[in-house]
Amino acid sequence: MTNRVLTLVLLGTMLTPLGALAGQAPGSADGGDRPISSKDRVYAAEQFSNTISVTDPSTNTLLGLIRLGDPQPSSLSPLYKGQLLVHGLGFAPDGKTLAAVSIGSNSVSFIDTATNAVKHTTYLGRSPHEAFYTPDGSEVWVTVRGEDYVAVIDAATFAEKTRIKLPAGPGMTIFSRDGAYSYICSSFNPETVVVSTKDHQIVGKVKQESPFCPNIAATPDGKQVWLTLKDVGKVQVFDAKPPFKVIKTMDTGPLTNHVNFARTDKGQLAYVTVGVLNQIKVFDTASFEQVATIPVGNLPHGLWPSADGTRVYVGLENDDNLAVIDTAAQRVVANVPIGQAPQALVYVPDAVTEGPGTENLQPLGDATAATTLRLAAPGDQEKTITSVTLFDQGLLQVIQAGVGGLEPKQPYVLALSANADGSGPLQPLAKFKSNPAGAAVVNALGPIRHIVAADAGEARRYLVIARQGEDGPGEIVQAQVE
């Protein structure tokens, strides 16, 4: 059991105006070799602290947090006015506006990157997921994952102007290099749709290997589109041009989450976050061969490249950290503490053109106060299978487990035991069902830290995962490692 508070040196480069215009499709930026500037910013959306961390890559400094809401339990009040579950990020082509999606409060917050102040909040349908600007900057497309449409927002007025009707559960949309197409994957249906950006008409469909796609990205050369399939642990690739033919499907690992790209001296490479394995897998986009495996911290989630392809930044969801990868060495070279449970991540060039750009930022404070635990199979405690993080919210902790190593599509329960081996009565915390890859992300809420990290002489409890039967918890399959 450890308390993670690490330090990061954050490196990156600045996009050219062309790169900024294309930057709304992750990995499509083409910024050349322009040096890092104090005008640039790296942003991460943090779901449990309801914040956005702001980093100056020129000085390798976390400048502070944009606070969009409060942690629990204040966010549960009927009078609560802040945002909840800050999750998605996009930015305007000129770098002056950041679009932050909060899935729990059904909103998009438009933030002035020069002052870090919210200039407008637009409320939409149930559980919006991601927001990206069209390449010309005139519209913001928001996938409303809890419903069946993409909300199209006027970028000048911040008003919803129309809706693009789709099958239920659109997960994310990104645009082609030339701006002609939008590729919209689904989180509930096994189908990605291609929409004409100009007239909002569906012009193509691509069969997904599973219904749950959380992330989609276009390659910098404009030839391919990659999407992740989190529930089955795969990545799928299709042609970016009609007839949008599927090119390749690859097994990557349980809780495969995001994909992005970097142009390097070794070619155009795809970087894929694999949550349960705590790894980034790197693929050559020409041959589809895996060229590297990069160990990182717990539950890697969102990632974004520097414009010159020398760095890839990764949010570590269960570590409250941002990792930076050197793409020449294919290894993590630094980490920085950020807010709780980072999700989406973007690198914005020329975000601040005058002054220090620190107005309205708040200190990190207790946002990284967290306790991490690990679970392993009985009898094999050297091999961690599941990482668990207890995110402090005052008297309460949000519990998040990145679970792996289970039988597919079976019922389980995360529970507390009075004994380290899980023997005796169990107190259930959260029931869940493993996905087809035998993995899951499991959440619970409660005053748990003081009983799983009790001082000597105090009553101690242990986290376990058990099979869930009709009459309650059964066989222990994973137990907390001391």
Tab-separated table of C-alpha atoms in Angstrom:
chain	number	residue	atom	x	y	z
A	1	MET	CA	0.000	0.000	0.000
A	2	THR	CA	1.524	3.338	-1.021
A	3	ASN	CA	0.630	7.006	-1.152
A	4	ARG	CA	1.561	8.245	-4.597
A	5	VAL	CA	2.893	11.774	-4.908
A	6	LEU	CA	5.298	11.956	-7.828
A	7	THR	CA	6.986	14.751	-9.761
A	8	LEU	CA	6.947	15.359	-13.462
A	9	VAL	CA	9.060	17.109	-16.006
A	10	LEU	CA	6.738	17.862	-18.885
A	11	LEU	CA	8.160	18.361	-22.345
A	12	GLY	CA	6.533	19.153	-25.666
A	13	THR	CA	6.535	21.293	-28.761
A	14	MET	CA	4.285	23.874	-30.326
A	15	LEU	CA	1.965	23.304	-33.246
A	16	THR	CA	1.927	25.473	-36.327
A	17	PRO	CA	-1.390	27.154	-37.232
A	18	LEU	CA	-2.037	24.275	-39.657
A	19	GLY	CA	-1.373	21.794	-36.878
A	20	ALA	CA	-3.755	23.617	-34.579
A	21	LEU	CA	-6.498	23.510	-37.167
A	22	ALA	CA	-6.101	19.789	-37.553
A	23	GLY	CA	-5.520	19.180	-33.874
A	24	GLN	CA	-9.110	18.355	-33.025
A	25	ALA	CA	-8.618	14.870	-34.406
A	26	PRO	CA	-6.186	13.331	-31.923
A	27	GLY	CA	-2.916	12.628	-33.632
A	28	SER	CA	-3.689	14.709	-36.715
A	29	ALA	CA	-1.531	17.676	-35.738
A	30	ASP	CA	1.376	18.434	-38.038
A	31	GLY	CA	3.429	21.099	-36.286
A	32	GLY	CA	6.934	20.416	-37.539
A	33	ASP	CA	9.885	21.193	-35.291
A	34	ARG	CA	8.809	24.428	-33.603
A	35	PRO	CA	10.259	24.617	-30.112
A	36	ILE	CA	8.370	24.468	-26.845
A	37	SER	CA	6.971	27.829	-25.798
A	38	SER	CA	5.690	29.284	-22.548
A	39	LYS	CA	2.589	30.161	-24.552
A	40	ASP	CA	1.661	26.479	-24.845
A	41	ARG	CA	-0.372	24.475	-22.336
A	42	VAL	CA	-1.092	20.853	-21.522
A	43	TYR	CA	-4.566	20.258	-20.063
A	44	ALA	CA	-5.985	17.165	-18.357
A	45	ALA	CA	-9.634	16.634	-17.325
A	46	GLU	CA	-9.934	15.090	-13.847
A	47	GLN	CA	-13.149	13.259	-13.146
A	48	PHE	CA	-13.231	12.907	-9.350
A	49	SER	CA	-11.805	16.293	-8.329
A	50	ASN	CA	-13.875	18.000	-11.076
A	51	THR	CA	-10.845	19.980	-12.188
A	52	ILE	CA	-8.645	20.648	-15.200
A	53	SER	CA	-4.909	20.690	-14.578
A	54	VAL	CA	-2.846	23.274	-16.464
A	55	THR	CA	0.845	22.697	-17.222
A	56	ASP	CA	3.423	24.985	-18.859
A	57	PRO	CA	5.614	22.638	-20.937
A	58	SER	CA	8.392	25.210	-21.384
A	59	THR	CA	9.228	25.235	-17.662
A	60	ASN	CA	7.973	21.743	-16.839
A	61	THR	CA	5.640	23.290	-14.268
A	62	LEU	CA	2.142	22.456	-13.150
A	63	LEU	CA	0.649	25.950	-12.964
A	64	GLY	CA	-2.502	24.946	-11.098
A	65	LEU	CA	-6.069	23.752	-11.518
A	66	ILE	CA	-9.204	25.161	-13.111
A	67	ARG	CA	-11.906	24.138	-10.675
A	68	LEU	CA	-15.223	23.435	-12.409
A	69	GLY	CA	-16.883	21.797	-9.390
A	70	ASP	CA	-16.459	20.377	-5.911
A	71	PRO	CA	-15.697	16.843	-4.748
A	72	GLN	CA	-18.273	14.692	-3.011
A	73	PRO	CA	-20.381	14.937	-0.927
A	74	SER	CA	-21.052	18.628	-1.676
A	75	SER	CA	-21.656	17.746	-5.335
A	76	LEU	CA	-24.627	15.614	-4.238
A	77	SER	CA	-26.568	18.576	-2.876
A	78	PRO	CA	-29.777	19.561	-4.721
A	79	LEU	CA	-28.426	23.147	-4.673
A	80	TYR	CA	-25.061	22.212	-6.214
A	81	LYS	CA	-24.227	24.472	-9.169
A	82	GLY	CA	-20.808	23.179	-10.212
A	83	GLN	CA	-19.923	20.625	-12.845
A	84	LEU	CA	-19.760	16.907	-12.111
A	85	LEU	CA	-17.453	14.220	-13.568
A	86	VAL	CA	-15.213	16.430	-15.720
A	87	HIS	CA	-14.224	14.075	-18.488
A	88	GLY	CA	-13.749	15.232	-22.112
A	89	LEU	CA	-11.582	17.959	-23.683
A	90	GLY	CA	-11.360	19.693	-27.037
A	91	PHE	CA	-9.969	23.055	-28.152
A	92	ALA	CA	-10.589	25.745	-30.750
A	93	PRO	CA	-8.287	25.899	-33.793
A	94	ASP	CA	-6.865	29.235	-32.612
A	95	GLY	CA	-6.088	27.762	-29.181
A	96	LYS	CA	-8.096	30.439	-27.364
A	97	THR	CA	-10.963	28.290	-26.109
A	98	LEU	CA	-11.018	24.957	-24.305
A	99	ALA	CA	-14.196	22.851	-24.390
A	100	ALA	CA	-14.554	20.674	-21.266
A	101	VAL	CA	-17.313	18.067	-21.072
A	102	SER	CA	-18.778	17.062	-17.690
A	103	ILE	CA	-20.696	13.833	-18.108
A	104	GLY	CA	-22.475	13.992	-14.740
A	105	SER	CA	-23.919	17.481	-15.191
A	106	ASN	CA	-24.635	17.160	-18.937
A	107	SER	CA	-22.575	20.190	-19.837
A	108	VAL	CA	-19.821	21.692	-21.951
A	109	SER	CA	-17.797	24.451	-20.265
A	110	PHE	CA	-16.081	26.860	-22.659
A	111	ILE	CA	-12.926	28.168	-21.023
A	112	ASP	CA	-10.795	31.158	-21.999
A	113	THR	CA	-7.279	29.707	-22.194
A	114	ALA	CA	-5.682	33.119	-21.551
A	115	THR	CA	-7.490	33.705	-18.241
A	116	ASN	CA	-8.563	30.141	-17.292
A	117	ALA	CA	-12.078	31.516	-16.728
A	118	VAL	CA	-15.315	29.873	-17.851
A	119	LYS	CA	-16.947	32.162	-20.393
A	120	HIS	CA	-20.028	30.038	-21.067
A	121	THR	CA	-21.622	26.731	-20.113
A	122	THR	CA	-23.924	24.910	-22.518
A	123	TYR	CA	-26.203	22.180	-21.149
A	124	LEU	CA	-27.128	19.243	-23.335
A	125	GLY	CA	-28.777	15.824	-23.155
A	126	ARG	CA	-27.837	12.937	-20.893
A	127	SER	CA	-24.142	12.073	-20.427
A	128	PRO	CA	-22.262	13.914	-23.172
A	129	HIS	CA	-18.816	12.377	-23.640
A	130	GLU	CA	-16.441	14.351	-25.880
A	131	ALA	CA	-16.463	17.706	-27.728
A	132	PHE	CA	-14.356	18.600	-30.768
A	133	TYR	CA	-14.266	21.676	-32.990
A	134	THR	CA	-14.666	21.375	-36.736
A	135	PRO	CA	-11.410	22.189	-38.549
A	136	ASP	CA	-12.748	25.591	-39.625
A	137	GLY	CA	-13.635	26.423	-36.011
A	138	SER	CA	-17.270	27.258	-36.725
A	139	GLU	CA	-18.924	24.365	-34.862
A	140	VAL	CA	-18.380	22.157	-31.833
A	141	TRP	CA	-19.634	18.577	-32.162
A	142	VAL	CA	-20.533	16.852	-28.897
A	143	THR	CA	-21.368	13.153	-28.712
A	144	VAL	CA	-24.319	12.742	-26.341
A	145	ARG	CA	-23.551	9.196	-25.299
A	146	GLY	CA	-26.538	8.766	-23.001
A	147	GLU	CA	-28.887	9.469	-25.919
A	148	ASP	CA	-28.808	9.047	-29.693
A	149	TYR	CA	-27.342	12.143	-31.321
A	150	VAL	CA	-24.421	14.471	-31.807
A	151	ALA	CA	-25.185	17.982	-30.598
A	152	VAL	CA	-23.815	20.630	-32.968
A	153	ILE	CA	-22.978	23.846	-31.123
A	154	ASP	CA	-22.373	27.230	-32.767
A	155	ALA	CA	-18.824	28.098	-31.720
A	156	ALA	CA	-19.569	31.847	-31.701
A	157	THR	CA	-22.776	31.846	-29.650
A	158	PHE	CA	-22.266	28.545	-27.731
A	159	ALA	CA	-25.880	27.653	-28.545
A	160	GLU	CA	-26.959	24.222	-29.760
A	161	LYS	CA	-27.977	24.772	-33.383
A	162	THR	CA	-28.914	21.268	-34.536
A	163	ARG	CA	-28.663	17.562	-33.777
A	164	ILE	CA	-27.366	14.715	-35.919
A	165	LYS	CA	-29.514	11.664	-35.267
A	166	LEU	CA	-27.566	8.415	-34.796
A	167	PRO	CA	-27.962	4.978	-33.237
A	168	ALA	CA	-28.016	5.141	-29.433
A	169	GLY	CA	-24.796	5.789	-27.572
A	170	PRO	CA	-22.408	7.762	-29.826
A	171	GLY	CA	-19.053	7.618	-28.032
A	172	MET	CA	-16.764	10.101	-29.757
A	173	THR	CA	-16.366	12.027	-32.998
A	174	ILE	CA	-13.223	13.200	-34.760
A	175	PHE	CA	-12.694	14.799	-38.159
A	176	SER	CA	-10.710	13.829	-41.224
A	177	ARG	CA	-7.581	15.775	-42.100
A	178	ASP	CA	-9.367	17.663	-44.880
A	179	GLY	CA	-12.456	18.277	-42.731
A	180	ALA	CA	-14.755	16.451	-45.144
A	181	TYR	CA	-15.776	13.668	-42.769
A	182	SER	CA	-16.604	13.098	-39.140
A	183	TYR	CA	-16.037	9.592	-37.797
A	184	ILE	CA	-18.370	8.759	-34.910
A	185	CYS	CA	-17.871	5.524	-32.999
A	186	SER	CA	-20.481	4.024	-30.678
A	187	SER	CA	-20.389	2.970	-27.034
A	188	PHE	CA	-23.646	1.011	-27.193
A	189	ASN	CA	-23.922	-0.305	-30.760
A	190	PRO	CA	-21.379	-2.248	-32.843
A	191	GLU	CA	-21.204	0.364	-35.597
A	192	THR	CA	-19.160	3.470	-36.390
A	193	VAL	CA	-20.845	5.962	-38.704
A	194	VAL	CA	-19.190	8.438	-41.069
A	195	VAL	CA	-20.919	11.792	-41.470
A	196	SER	CA	-20.382	14.489	-44.080
A	197	THR	CA	-19.183	17.516	-42.104
A	198	LYS	CA	-20.709	19.962	-44.558
A	199	ASP	CA	-24.303	18.713	-44.681
A	200	HIS	CA	-24.477	16.392	-41.610
A	201	GLN	CA	-25.558	13.382	-43.670
A	202	ILE	CA	-24.452	9.802	-42.937
A	203	VAL	CA	-22.239	8.683	-45.831
A	204	GLY	CA	-20.735	5.480	-44.488
A	205	LYS	CA	-20.839	2.796	-41.807
A	206	VAL	CA	-18.144	0.589	-40.311
A	207	LYS	CA	-18.888	-2.537	-38.301
A	208	GLN	CA	-17.257	-2.502	-34.850
A	209	GLU	CA	-16.065	-5.822	-33.422
A	210	SER	CA	-17.885	-4.946	-30.174
A	211	PRO	CA	-20.418	-2.336	-29.018
A	212	PHE	CA	-18.130	-0.360	-26.680
A	213	CYS	CA	-15.799	2.149	-28.328
A	214	PRO	CA	-14.602	4.950	-26.001
A	215	ASN	CA	-12.035	6.564	-28.334
A	216	ILE	CA	-11.325	7.141	-32.012
A	217	ALA	CA	-8.460	8.903	-33.797
A	218	ALA	CA	-7.234	9.660	-37.323
A	219	THR	CA	-3.620	9.123	-38.368
A	220	PRO	CA	-1.506	12.212	-39.172
A	221	ASP	CA	-1.143	11.121	-42.798
A	222	GLY	CA	-4.933	11.124	-43.164
A	223	LYS	CA	-5.094	7.551	-44.429
A	224	GLN	CA	-6.389	5.548	-41.458
A	225	VAL	CA	-8.845	5.766	-38.565
A	226	TRP	CA	-8.158	3.774	-35.378
A	227	LEU	CA	-10.750	3.015	-32.722
A	228	THR	CA	-10.489	1.249	-29.375
A	229	LEU	CA	-12.835	-1.462	-28.145
A	230	LYS	CA	-12.575	-1.367	-24.375
A	231	ASP	CA	-14.806	-4.311	-23.489
A	232	VAL	CA	-12.967	-6.843	-25.655
A	233	GLY	CA	-9.467	-5.385	-25.464
A	234	LYS	CA	-8.954	-4.699	-29.162
A	235	VAL	CA	-8.050	-1.931	-31.600
A	236	GLN	CA	-9.690	-1.704	-35.007
A	237	VAL	CA	-8.376	0.175	-38.055
A	238	PHE	CA	-10.289	1.255	-41.145
A	239	ASP	CA	-9.625	3.274	-44.276
A	240	ALA	CA	-10.290	7.015	-43.809
A	241	LYS	CA	-11.673	7.299	-47.364
A	242	PRO	CA	-14.709	5.647	-48.974
A	243	PRO	CA	-15.745	2.872	-48.796
A	244	PHE	CA	-14.202	3.011	-45.271
A	245	LYS	CA	-13.041	-0.592	-45.405
A	246	VAL	CA	-11.802	-2.315	-42.233
A	247	ILE	CA	-8.055	-2.891	-42.602
A	248	LYS	CA	-7.004	-4.570	-39.362
A	249	THR	CA	-8.226	-5.689	-35.942
A	250	MET	CA	-5.640	-6.342	-33.217
A	251	ASP	CA	-5.740	-7.777	-29.722
A	252	THR	CA	-4.216	-5.206	-27.356
A	253	GLY	CA	-5.350	-6.158	-23.836
A	254	PRO	CA	-8.066	-5.695	-21.197
A	255	LEU	CA	-9.416	-2.159	-20.730
A	256	THR	CA	-7.866	-0.851	-23.943
A	257	ASN	CA	-8.872	2.788	-23.732
A	258	HIS	CA	-7.344	5.515	-25.935
A	259	VAL	CA	-5.203	5.656	-29.068
A	260	ASN	CA	-3.071	8.440	-30.533
A	261	PHE	CA	-0.161	8.912	-32.910
A	262	ALA	CA	3.328	10.339	-33.221
A	263	ARG	CA	5.485	10.886	-36.268
A	264	THR	CA	9.013	9.795	-35.412
A	265	ASP	CA	12.264	8.949	-37.199
A	266	LYS	CA	11.010	5.349	-37.071
A	267	GLY	CA	7.818	6.218	-38.925
A	268	GLN	CA	4.237	6.940	-37.930
A	269	LEU	CA	3.504	5.149	-34.659
A	270	ALA	CA	0.257	4.426	-32.811
A	271	TYR	CA	0.222	4.553	-28.998
A	272	VAL	CA	-2.520	2.592	-27.201
A	273	THR	CA	-3.318	2.723	-23.476
A	274	VAL	CA	-4.081	-0.690	-21.927
A	275	GLY	CA	-5.543	-0.160	-18.461
A	276	VAL	CA	-5.303	-3.503	-16.701
A	277	LEU	CA	-1.749	-4.122	-17.931
A	278	ASN	CA	-0.622	-0.577	-16.986
A	279	GLN	CA	1.085	-0.373	-20.354
A	280	ILE	CA	1.279	1.649	-23.523
A	281	LYS	CA	1.544	-0.565	-26.593
A	282	VAL	CA	3.175	0.976	-29.656
A	283	PHE	CA	2.381	-0.096	-33.224
A	284	ASP	CA	3.775	0.785	-36.634
A	285	THR	CA	0.826	2.076	-38.664
A	286	ALA	CA	2.279	0.740	-41.925
A	287	SER	CA	2.967	-2.854	-40.878
A	288	PHE	CA	0.702	-2.990	-37.765
A	289	GLU	CA	3.561	-4.708	-35.968
A	290	GLN	CA	3.967	-3.965	-32.266
A	291	VAL	CA	7.307	-2.190	-31.882
A	292	ALA	CA	7.362	-1.421	-28.134
A	293	THR	CA	5.672	-2.001	-24.797
A	294	ILE	CA	6.020	0.850	-22.294
A	295	PRO	CA	5.253	0.257	-18.594
A	296	VAL	CA	3.491	3.178	-16.918
A	297	GLY	CA	1.531	3.761	-13.717
A	298	ASN	CA	-1.916	2.540	-12.762
A	299	LEU	CA	-4.757	2.556	-15.321
A	300	PRO	CA	-3.467	4.685	-18.223
A	301	HIS	CA	-6.320	6.533	-19.920
A	302	GLY	CA	-6.059	9.550	-22.260
A	303	LEU	CA	-2.975	10.470	-24.278
A	304	TRP	CA	-1.806	13.163	-26.719
A	305	PRO	CA	1.432	13.732	-28.659
A	306	SER	CA	3.698	16.743	-28.906
A	307	ALA	CA	3.659	18.294	-32.366
A	308	ASP	CA	7.144	17.108	-33.287
A	309	GLY	CA	6.427	13.529	-32.213
A	310	THR	CA	9.174	13.410	-29.605
A	311	ARG	CA	6.828	13.082	-26.624
A	312	VAL	CA	3.512	11.433	-25.811
A	313	TYR	CA	1.654	12.520	-22.666
A	314	VAL	CA	-0.474	9.986	-20.771
A	315	GLY	CA	-3.016	10.488	-17.974
A	316	LEU	CA	-2.749	7.806	-15.276
A	317	GLU	CA	-6.286	7.441	-13.998
A	318	ASN	CA	-5.526	5.481	-10.828
A	319	ASP	CA	-2.286	7.321	-10.033
A	320	ASP	CA	-3.333	11.008	-10.253
A	321	ASN	CA	-0.329	11.541	-12.473
A	322	LEU	CA	0.629	12.614	-15.959
A	323	ALA	CA	3.386	10.562	-17.571
A	324	VAL	CA	5.576	11.756	-20.426
A	325	ILE	CA	7.028	9.262	-22.884
A	326	ASP	CA	10.162	9.826	-24.914
A	327	THR	CA	9.263	8.352	-28.293
A	328	ALA	CA	12.904	7.831	-29.289
A	329	ALA	CA	13.667	5.747	-26.213
A	330	GLN	CA	10.082	4.440	-25.866
A	331	ARG	CA	10.082	4.911	-22.093
A	332	VAL	CA	8.611	7.167	-19.434
A	333	VAL	CA	11.029	9.976	-18.636
A	334	ALA	CA	8.978	11.863	-16.038
A	335	ASN	CA	5.678	12.144	-14.132
A	336	VAL	CA	3.738	15.104	-12.694
A	337	PRO	CA	1.051	15.067	-9.981
A	338	ILE	CA	-2.318	16.313	-11.227
A	339	GLY	CA	-5.968	16.051	-10.134
A	340	GLN	CA	-8.032	12.975	-9.362
A	341	ALA	CA	-8.645	10.360	-12.068
A	342	PRO	CA	-7.443	12.120	-15.254
A	343	GLN	CA	-9.442	11.256	-18.337
A	344	ALA	CA	-8.997	13.246	-21.562
A	345	LEU	CA	-5.763	15.086	-22.328
A	346	VAL	CA	-4.846	17.774	-24.913
A	347	TYR	CA	-1.784	19.817	-25.883
A	348	VAL	CA	-2.807	23.343	-26.965
A	349	PRO	CA	-0.325	25.606	-28.758
A	350	ASP	CA	-0.418	29.393	-28.279
A	351	ALA	CA	-3.023	29.052	-25.533
A	352	VAL	CA	-1.603	32.135	-23.791
A	353	THR	CA	-0.189	34.978	-25.902
A	354	GLU	CA	0.327	37.607	-23.163
A	355	GLY	CA	1.187	37.441	-19.489
A	356	PRO	CA	1.884	34.395	-17.325
A	357	GLY	CA	-1.493	32.729	-17.954
A	358	THR	CA	-1.976	31.819	-14.286
A	359	GLU	CA	-5.074	33.910	-13.586
A	360	ASN	CA	-7.909	32.064	-11.794
A	361	LEU	CA	-5.842	28.927	-11.211
A	362	GLN	CA	-5.967	27.147	-7.860
A	363	PRO	CA	-3.211	25.125	-6.177
A	364	LEU	CA	-3.153	21.364	-6.416
A	365	GLY	CA	-3.685	21.026	-2.655
A	366	ASP	CA	-5.197	17.701	-1.633
A	367	ALA	CA	-6.296	16.777	-5.155
A	368	THR	CA	-3.635	14.065	-5.318
A	369	ALA	CA	-4.284	12.708	-1.823
A	370	ALA	CA	-4.913	9.069	-2.610
A	371	THR	CA	-4.138	5.600	-1.331
A	372	THR	CA	-3.303	2.823	-3.767
A	373	LEU	CA	-3.738	-0.900	-3.145
A	374	ARG	CA	-3.229	-4.007	-5.200
A	375	LEU	CA	-5.084	-7.298	-5.415
A	376	ALA	CA	-3.750	-10.649	-6.549
A	377	ALA	CA	-4.954	-14.205	-6.875
A	378	PRO	CA	-4.636	-16.278	-3.683
A	379	GLY	CA	-1.314	-18.087	-3.693
A	380	ASP	CA	0.266	-15.805	-6.301
A	381	GLN	CA	0.549	-12.454	-4.585
A	382	GLU	CA	3.682	-11.417	-6.454
A	383	LYS	CA	1.649	-10.800	-9.597
A	384	THR	CA	-0.684	-7.825	-9.262
A	385	ILE	CA	-3.886	-8.274	-11.230
A	386	THR	CA	-6.051	-5.403	-9.980
A	387	SER	CA	-5.111	-1.870	-8.915
A	388	VAL	CA	-7.373	-0.022	-6.483
A	389	THR	CA	-7.179	3.678	-5.682
A	390	LEU	CA	-8.980	5.453	-2.831
A	391	PHE	CA	-9.401	9.084	-3.904
A	392	ASP	CA	-9.809	11.332	-0.858
A	393	GLN	CA	-12.919	13.533	-0.875
A	394	GLY	CA	-12.687	14.685	2.731
A	395	LEU	CA	-14.351	12.173	5.027
A	396	LEU	CA	-15.203	9.949	2.067
A	397	GLN	CA	-13.179	8.201	-0.584
A	398	VAL	CA	-14.131	7.381	-4.143
A	399	ILE	CA	-12.964	3.805	-4.691
A	400	GLN	CA	-11.933	2.829	-8.189
A	401	ALA	CA	-10.630	-0.602	-9.118
A	402	GLY	CA	-9.093	-1.427	-12.490
A	403	VAL	CA	-9.969	-5.112	-12.389
A	404	GLY	CA	-8.446	-7.817	-14.564
A	405	GLY	CA	-7.828	-11.538	-14.640
A	406	LEU	CA	-11.442	-12.667	-14.233
A	407	GLU	CA	-13.599	-15.049	-16.231
A	408	PRO	CA	-15.454	-13.194	-18.991
A	409	LYS	CA	-19.054	-12.061	-18.512
A	410	GLN	CA	-19.411	-13.368	-14.965
A	411	PRO	CA	-20.869	-11.716	-11.830
A	412	TYR	CA	-18.451	-10.669	-9.087
A	413	VAL	CA	-18.423	-8.444	-6.037
A	414	LEU	CA	-15.814	-6.101	-4.571
A	415	ALA	CA	-16.052	-6.588	-0.815
A	416	LEU	CA	-14.406	-6.084	2.574
A	417	SER	CA	-13.130	-8.968	4.666
A	418	ALA	CA	-11.919	-9.086	8.260
A	419	ASN	CA	-9.188	-11.508	7.219
A	420	ALA	CA	-6.341	-11.021	4.760
A	421	ASP	CA	-7.149	-14.256	2.946
A	422	GLY	CA	-10.807	-13.302	2.547
A	423	SER	CA	-12.122	-15.973	4.872
A	424	GLY	CA	-15.190	-15.280	6.959
A	425	PRO	CA	-18.208	-13.053	6.272
A	426	LEU	CA	-17.836	-10.417	3.560
A	427	GLN	CA	-19.280	-6.909	3.401
A	428	PRO	CA	-20.140	-6.130	-0.252
A	429	LEU	CA	-19.120	-2.723	-1.647
A	430	ALA	CA	-20.008	-3.045	-5.337
A	431	LYS	CA	-21.422	-5.804	-7.515
A	432	PHE	CA	-20.263	-5.924	-11.119
A	433	LYS	CA	-20.045	-8.114	-14.188
A	434	SER	CA	-16.738	-8.712	-15.980
A	435	ASN	CA	-16.554	-7.728	-19.640
A	436	PRO	CA	-15.689	-10.131	-22.482
A	437	ALA	CA	-11.985	-9.623	-21.731
A	438	GLY	CA	-12.446	-10.550	-18.063
A	439	ALA	CA	-11.959	-6.972	-16.868
A	440	ALA	CA	-13.961	-4.097	-15.391
A	441	VAL	CA	-13.723	-0.640	-13.856
A	442	VAL	CA	-15.511	-0.797	-10.509
A	443	ASN	CA	-16.524	2.181	-8.352
A	444	ALA	CA	-17.796	2.614	-4.805
A	445	LEU	CA	-17.999	5.443	-2.291
A	446	GLY	CA	-17.499	5.471	1.456
A	447	PRO	CA	-15.176	6.075	4.437
A	448	ILE	CA	-12.925	3.169	3.506
A	449	ARG	CA	-9.336	4.387	3.861
A	450	HIS	CA	-9.151	4.299	7.649
A	451	ILE	CA	-10.238	0.656	7.808
A	452	VAL	CA	-8.060	-0.738	4.998
A	453	ALA	CA	-5.065	1.268	6.204
A	454	ALA	CA	-5.669	1.025	9.937
A	455	ASP	CA	-2.938	1.790	12.449
A	456	ALA	CA	-1.650	-0.884	14.822
A	457	GLY	CA	-4.270	-1.934	17.339
A	458	GLU	CA	-7.217	-0.768	15.209
A	459	ALA	CA	-9.714	-3.007	13.472
A	460	ARG	CA	-8.414	-3.824	10.003
A	461	ARG	CA	-10.368	-4.805	6.898
A	462	TYR	CA	-9.142	-6.112	3.555
A	463	LEU	CA	-10.409	-5.645	0.006
A	464	VAL	CA	-11.261	-8.806	-1.916
A	465	ILE	CA	-13.029	-9.821	-5.111
A	466	ALA	CA	-15.379	-12.780	-4.860
A	467	ARG	CA	-17.704	-14.604	-7.186
A	468	GLN	CA	-21.265	-13.379	-6.790
A	469	GLY	CA	-23.819	-16.139	-6.378
A	470	GLU	CA	-27.573	-16.121	-5.915
A	471	ASP	CA	-27.146	-16.310	-2.133
A	472	GLY	CA	-24.339	-13.752	-1.881
A	473	PRO	CA	-20.527	-13.667	-2.231
A	474	GLY	CA	-18.814	-16.983	-2.853
A	475	GLU	CA	-15.278	-18.077	-3.706
A	476	ILE	CA	-12.512	-15.490	-3.224
A	477	VAL	CA	-10.663	-14.963	-6.525
A	478	GLN	CA	-8.483	-11.978	-5.591
A	479	ALA	CA	-7.301	-10.626	-2.251
A	480	GLN	CA	-5.502	-7.515	-1.063
A	481	VAL	CA	-1.720	-7.750	-1.037
A	482	GLU	CA	0.108	-6.426	2.051
